[in-house]
């Protein structure tokens, strides 16, 4: 279950039984005398759970309320546990095991013995001047704890200046281990989450505490951290935030090294902003019994209006411990709230990183509507205000050979984002080349093996993103490559790897097709035509190399569309005046009753004010106004031969394996039904026709004109 809700007695009983949460024999022996199992269950649901009875020896209501419900409205403990559905510990004895399991899932073994108590971790890149202001004072202020504390500098510079300075001025502290440093070349440009995660293999302290280069840490602050470690062990998060954004304290995050190893910083985020808050939120969500310890009072990150609302959606109910700030000194070079709020890039990144963080914490589908709209708007904002080099560096390596030597070009460019689709990508590139595409920019979303190991030709350039993930960042990746490499006023082609643009037969190339367009037409919409192999051949090699010989068919349903179909929001959004056309070719709907948008916009003239929808269903300008009107199929269009269903049949679609984690529940269910081997093409057999480009174009035109064949 994705959010808190009131359970009926019957639903609660069903959940207790199906999950094995109620031990009738134990309950009867503990609280009742002579009852049947069913009577015991009824007694617990109606009365026992309301007065603190345990449903079994494994569930301790008093423990549960203390750990998880200190900020929660009154709700029976077992009801809350069933609703949040995250297998959190239900007794004190289970807590340590839960942390072990989380570490094990990352391939890390929990450490119980450390050489030091606290590791202060300071990453720097081209900021030696900050370290020169703060480091000596930090070492001297904490000299009392020299045996228990270490300061670790992560140097991400290309040159040796910082290393040489440390060796020259701190030889004795380096020898004793009070001060340590390491070099790393993982950053071509600054990225806070990656820099802070680099300390994972470097810690000797039981507690990890993050410091920026200009941060100071007092003896009293260290004393408090040592006390918290003594009292809480692995189970606390300290945020040394003052409550005033821009004063340089928000990045001060302290937790156990084991929790840091288990959660860490989210490297999917953009380079700066919200990374520390994200780390805290994800740690609290992963370990809901851990308290947030704060100096910020009611200005802490959990009780602001927005965070409190979103926290409820994420079932984030960790207790909050308010402490008075010990003696401290402000950072040397705070940006100040005014500078942060007036910096458009910082604001855009902050919004984007916060959205990405909450999206991972909130399973409720309602949030995804809010997320999709705001994510798109902020990506558009960031892309518009960023220079091409800076924008490119957010997602891709500036060391890429093609980036270093290339300028925006007028070449007809195809931009695709793929993962583990080498075979179909090879055919797609050949298909496009034959029609005149001159350059291919491929986002390889971490394929295994990497696509860079495959020789596609000198006109194919592979880019591996260093931030983001497919379902949230595909739009950013593609528009970034367009802004970096495509000259405004030039045509681009954007599709998925399994969507093959088919031109009308009278046009052999895209150049010829573009020349035929009416003056002023700057984009070409398309309609997705799912093709199926009615033999359901399992010959993968034949499909990889000889798809033209496959027994391809498409669906042309000549029956009138149902009122339900015409009125569905996805169909009205995509086709408006042409629901009949969508109905005719909607193979997936006729097979398993899904509702998919078959509208695409694969071809358009690029400029810096043009933006794409992440599914390529919409083309819109910088004011979020779509360029597709209700008559979009009344102009020149293309069809896209869609081979998704064949990919499903042959088990070649890489997204099928992670359907549970990658998709919302409705989409996951649709995909399960599509990939069910029992899904029969007999349902659409009477409408199937042998696939040919001319046949499909004829049928599309007839459907637009609403003419029976």
Coordinates of N, CA and C in Angstrom, one line a residue, residues 441-536:
X441 N 23.8 10.9 -32.4 CA 24.3 11.2 -31.1 C 23.5 10.2 -30.2
X442 N 24.2 9.2 -29.6 CA 23.6 8.2 -28.8 C 23.9 8.3 -27.4
X443 N 22.8 8.4 -26.5 CA 23.0 8.4 -25.1 C 22.9 6.9 -24.7
X444 N 24.0 6.4 -24.2 CA 24.1 5.0 -23.7 C 23.8 5.1 -22.2
X445 N 22.6 4.6 -21.8 CA 22.3 4.6 -20.4 C 22.8 3.4 -19.7
X446 N 24.2 3.4 -19.7 CA 25.0 2.4 -19.0 C 24.6 0.9 -19.4
X447 N 24.7 0.7 -20.8 CA 24.5 -0.6 -21.3 C 25.7 -1.6 -20.8
X448 N 25.4 -2.8 -20.8 CA 26.4 -3.8 -20.5 C 26.3 -4.9 -21.6
X449 N 27.4 -5.0 -22.4 CA 28.6 -4.2 -22.4 C 28.3 -2.8 -23.0
X450 N 29.2 -1.9 -22.7 CA 29.0 -0.5 -23.2 C 28.9 -0.4 -24.7
X451 N 28.1 0.4 -25.2 CA 27.9 0.6 -26.6 C 29.2 1.2 -27.2
X452 N 30.0 1.8 -26.4 CA 31.3 2.4 -27.0 C 32.2 1.3 -27.5
X453 N 32.0 0.1 -27.0 CA 32.9 -1.1 -27.5 C 32.4 -1.6 -28.8
X454 N 31.3 -1.1 -29.3 CA 30.8 -1.5 -30.6 C 31.1 -0.5 -31.7
X455 N 31.6 -0.9 -32.9 CA 32.0 0.0 -33.9 C 30.7 0.3 -34.8
X456 N 30.1 1.4 -34.6 CA 28.9 1.8 -35.4 C 29.3 2.6 -36.6
X457 N 30.5 3.2 -36.6 CA 30.9 4.0 -37.7 C 31.3 5.4 -37.2
X458 N 32.0 6.2 -38.0 CA 32.6 7.5 -37.6 C 31.5 8.5 -37.4
X459 N 30.3 8.3 -37.9 CA 29.2 9.3 -37.7 C 28.4 9.1 -36.5
X460 N 28.8 8.1 -35.7 CA 28.0 7.7 -34.5 C 28.9 8.1 -33.3
X461 N 28.3 8.8 -32.4 CA 29.0 9.3 -31.2 C 28.2 8.9 -30.0
X462 N 28.9 8.2 -29.1 CA 28.3 7.6 -27.9 C 28.6 8.5 -26.7
X463 N 27.5 8.8 -25.9 CA 27.7 9.6 -24.7 C 27.1 8.9 -23.5
X464 N 27.8 8.7 -22.4 CA 27.3 8.0 -21.2 C 27.0 9.1 -20.2
X465 N 25.8 9.2 -19.7 CA 25.5 10.2 -18.7 C 26.1 9.9 -17.4
X466 N 26.6 10.9 -16.7 CA 27.2 10.8 -15.4 C 26.2 11.1 -14.3
X467 N 25.0 11.7 -14.6 CA 24.0 12.0 -13.6 C 22.7 11.6 -14.2
X468 N 21.7 11.4 -13.3 CA 20.3 11.2 -13.7 C 20.0 9.7 -14.1
X469 N 18.8 9.4 -14.3 CA 18.3 8.1 -14.8 C 17.3 8.3 -15.8
X470 N 17.1 7.2 -16.6 CA 16.3 7.2 -17.8 C 14.9 7.9 -17.6
X471 N 14.2 7.5 -16.7 CA 12.8 7.9 -16.5 C 12.6 9.3 -16.1
X472 N 13.7 9.9 -15.5 CA 13.6 11.3 -15.1 C 14.5 12.2 -15.9
X473 N 15.5 11.7 -16.6 CA 16.5 12.6 -17.2 C 16.6 12.4 -18.7
X474 N 15.9 11.5 -19.3 CA 16.0 11.3 -20.8 C 15.8 12.7 -21.5
X475 N 14.8 13.4 -21.2 CA 14.6 14.7 -21.8 C 15.8 15.6 -21.7
X476 N 16.3 15.7 -20.5 CA 17.5 16.6 -20.3 C 18.7 16.1 -21.1
X477 N 18.9 14.8 -21.1 CA 20.1 14.3 -21.9 C 19.9 14.7 -23.4
X478 N 18.8 14.4 -23.9 CA 18.5 14.7 -25.4 C 18.6 16.1 -25.7
X479 N 17.9 17.0 -24.9 CA 18.0 18.4 -25.2 C 19.3 19.0 -25.0
X480 N 20.1 18.4 -24.1 CA 21.5 18.9 -23.9 C 22.3 18.6 -25.1
X481 N 22.2 17.4 -25.7 CA 23.0 17.1 -26.9 C 22.5 18.0 -28.0
X482 N 21.2 18.2 -28.1 CA 20.8 19.1 -29.2 C 21.4 20.5 -29.1
X483 N 21.3 21.1 -27.9 CA 21.8 22.4 -27.7 C 23.4 22.5 -27.9
X484 N 24.0 21.4 -27.6 CA 25.5 21.3 -27.7 C 26.0 21.2 -29.1
X485 N 25.2 20.4 -29.9 CA 25.8 20.0 -31.2 C 24.9 20.4 -32.4
X486 N 23.7 20.9 -32.2 CA 22.8 21.2 -33.3 C 22.7 22.7 -33.5
X487 N 22.9 23.2 -34.7 CA 22.8 24.6 -34.9 C 21.3 25.0 -35.1
X488 N 20.8 26.0 -34.4 CA 19.4 26.4 -34.5 C 19.0 26.6 -36.0
X489 N 17.8 26.1 -36.3 CA 17.4 26.1 -37.7 C 17.6 24.8 -38.5
X490 N 18.2 23.8 -37.8 CA 18.5 22.6 -38.4 C 17.5 21.5 -38.0
X491 N 17.3 20.5 -38.9 CA 16.4 19.4 -38.5 C 17.0 18.4 -37.6
X492 N 16.3 17.9 -36.7 CA 16.7 16.7 -35.9 C 15.7 15.6 -35.9
X493 N 16.1 14.4 -35.6 CA 15.3 13.3 -35.6 C 15.5 12.6 -34.2
X494 N 14.4 12.5 -33.5 CA 14.4 11.9 -32.1 C 13.4 10.8 -32.0
X495 N 13.9 9.6 -31.8 CA 13.0 8.4 -31.6 C 13.6 7.5 -30.6
X496 N 12.8 6.5 -30.1 CA 13.4 5.4 -29.4 C 14.0 4.4 -30.4
X497 N 14.9 3.5 -29.9 CA 15.6 2.6 -30.8 C 14.7 1.7 -31.5
X498 N 13.5 1.4 -31.0 CA 12.6 0.4 -31.6 C 11.5 1.1 -32.4
X499 N 11.7 2.4 -32.7 CA 10.7 3.2 -33.5 C 11.4 3.6 -34.8
X500 N 10.9 3.0 -35.9 CA 11.6 3.3 -37.2 C 10.7 4.2 -38.1
X501 N 11.2 5.4 -38.3 CA 10.5 6.4 -39.1 C 10.4 5.9 -40.6
X502 N 9.1 5.8 -41.1 CA 8.9 5.3 -42.5 C 8.4 6.5 -43.2
X503 N 9.1 6.9 -44.3 CA 8.7 8.0 -45.1 C 7.7 7.5 -46.2
X504 N 6.8 8.4 -46.7 CA 6.0 8.0 -47.8 C 6.8 7.5 -48.9
X505 N 6.3 6.5 -49.7 CA 7.2 5.9 -50.7 C 7.7 6.8 -51.7
X506 N 7.1 7.9 -52.0 CA 7.6 8.8 -53.0 C 8.8 9.6 -52.5
X507 N 9.2 9.5 -51.3 CA 10.3 10.2 -50.7 C 11.4 9.2 -50.2
X508 N 12.5 9.2 -50.9 CA 13.6 8.2 -50.6 C 14.4 8.7 -49.4
X509 N 14.5 10.0 -49.2 CA 15.4 10.6 -48.2 C 14.6 11.6 -47.4
X510 N 15.1 11.9 -46.2 CA 14.5 13.0 -45.4 C 14.7 14.4 -46.1
X511 N 15.8 14.6 -46.8 CA 16.0 15.9 -47.4 C 14.9 16.1 -48.5
X512 N 14.6 15.0 -49.2 CA 13.5 15.1 -50.3 C 12.2 15.3 -49.6
X513 N 12.0 14.7 -48.5 CA 10.7 14.8 -47.8 C 10.5 16.2 -47.2
X514 N 11.6 16.8 -46.6 CA 11.5 18.1 -46.1 C 11.2 19.2 -47.2
X515 N 11.8 18.9 -48.3 CA 11.6 19.9 -49.4 C 10.2 19.9 -49.9
X516 N 9.4 18.8 -49.6 CA 8.0 18.8 -50.1 C 7.1 19.4 -49.1
X517 N 7.6 19.8 -47.9 CA 6.7 20.3 -46.8 C 6.2 21.7 -47.2
X518 N 5.0 22.0 -46.8 CA 4.5 23.4 -46.9 C 5.5 24.4 -46.3
X519 N 5.6 25.6 -46.8 CA 6.4 26.6 -46.2 C 6.0 26.9 -44.8
X520 N 7.0 26.9 -43.9 CA 6.7 27.2 -42.5 C 6.4 26.0 -41.6
X521 N 6.3 24.8 -42.2 CA 6.1 23.7 -41.3 C 7.5 23.3 -40.7
X522 N 7.6 23.4 -39.4 CA 8.9 23.2 -38.7 C 8.9 21.9 -37.9
X523 N 7.9 21.1 -38.0 CA 7.9 19.8 -37.3 C 7.0 18.9 -38.1
X524 N 7.3 17.6 -37.9 CA 6.5 16.5 -38.6 C 6.0 15.6 -37.5
X525 N 4.7 15.5 -37.3 CA 4.2 14.5 -36.3 C 4.2 13.1 -36.9
X526 N 4.0 12.2 -36.0 CA 3.9 10.8 -36.5 C 3.0 10.0 -35.7
X527 N 2.6 8.8 -36.3 CA 1.7 7.9 -35.6 C 2.4 6.6 -35.4
X528 N 2.4 6.1 -34.2 CA 3.1 4.8 -33.9 C 2.2 3.6 -34.4
X529 N 2.9 2.8 -35.2 CA 2.2 1.6 -35.7 C 2.9 0.3 -35.1
X530 N 2.3 -0.3 -34.2 CA 2.8 -1.5 -33.6 C 2.8 -2.7 -34.6
X531 N 3.9 -3.3 -34.9 CA 3.9 -4.5 -35.7 C 4.1 -5.7 -34.9
X532 N 3.6 -6.8 -35.3 CA 3.7 -8.1 -34.6 C 4.2 -9.1 -35.6
X533 N 4.9 -10.1 -35.1 CA 5.2 -11.3 -35.9 C 4.3 -12.4 -35.5
X534 N 3.3 -12.7 -36.4 CA 2.2 -13.6 -36.0 C 2.7 -15.0 -35.8
X535 N 3.9 -15.3 -36.3 CA 4.5 -16.7 -36.0 C 5.1 -16.7 -34.6
X536 N 5.2 -15.5 -34.0 CA 5.9 -15.4 -32.6 C 7.2 -16.2 -32.6

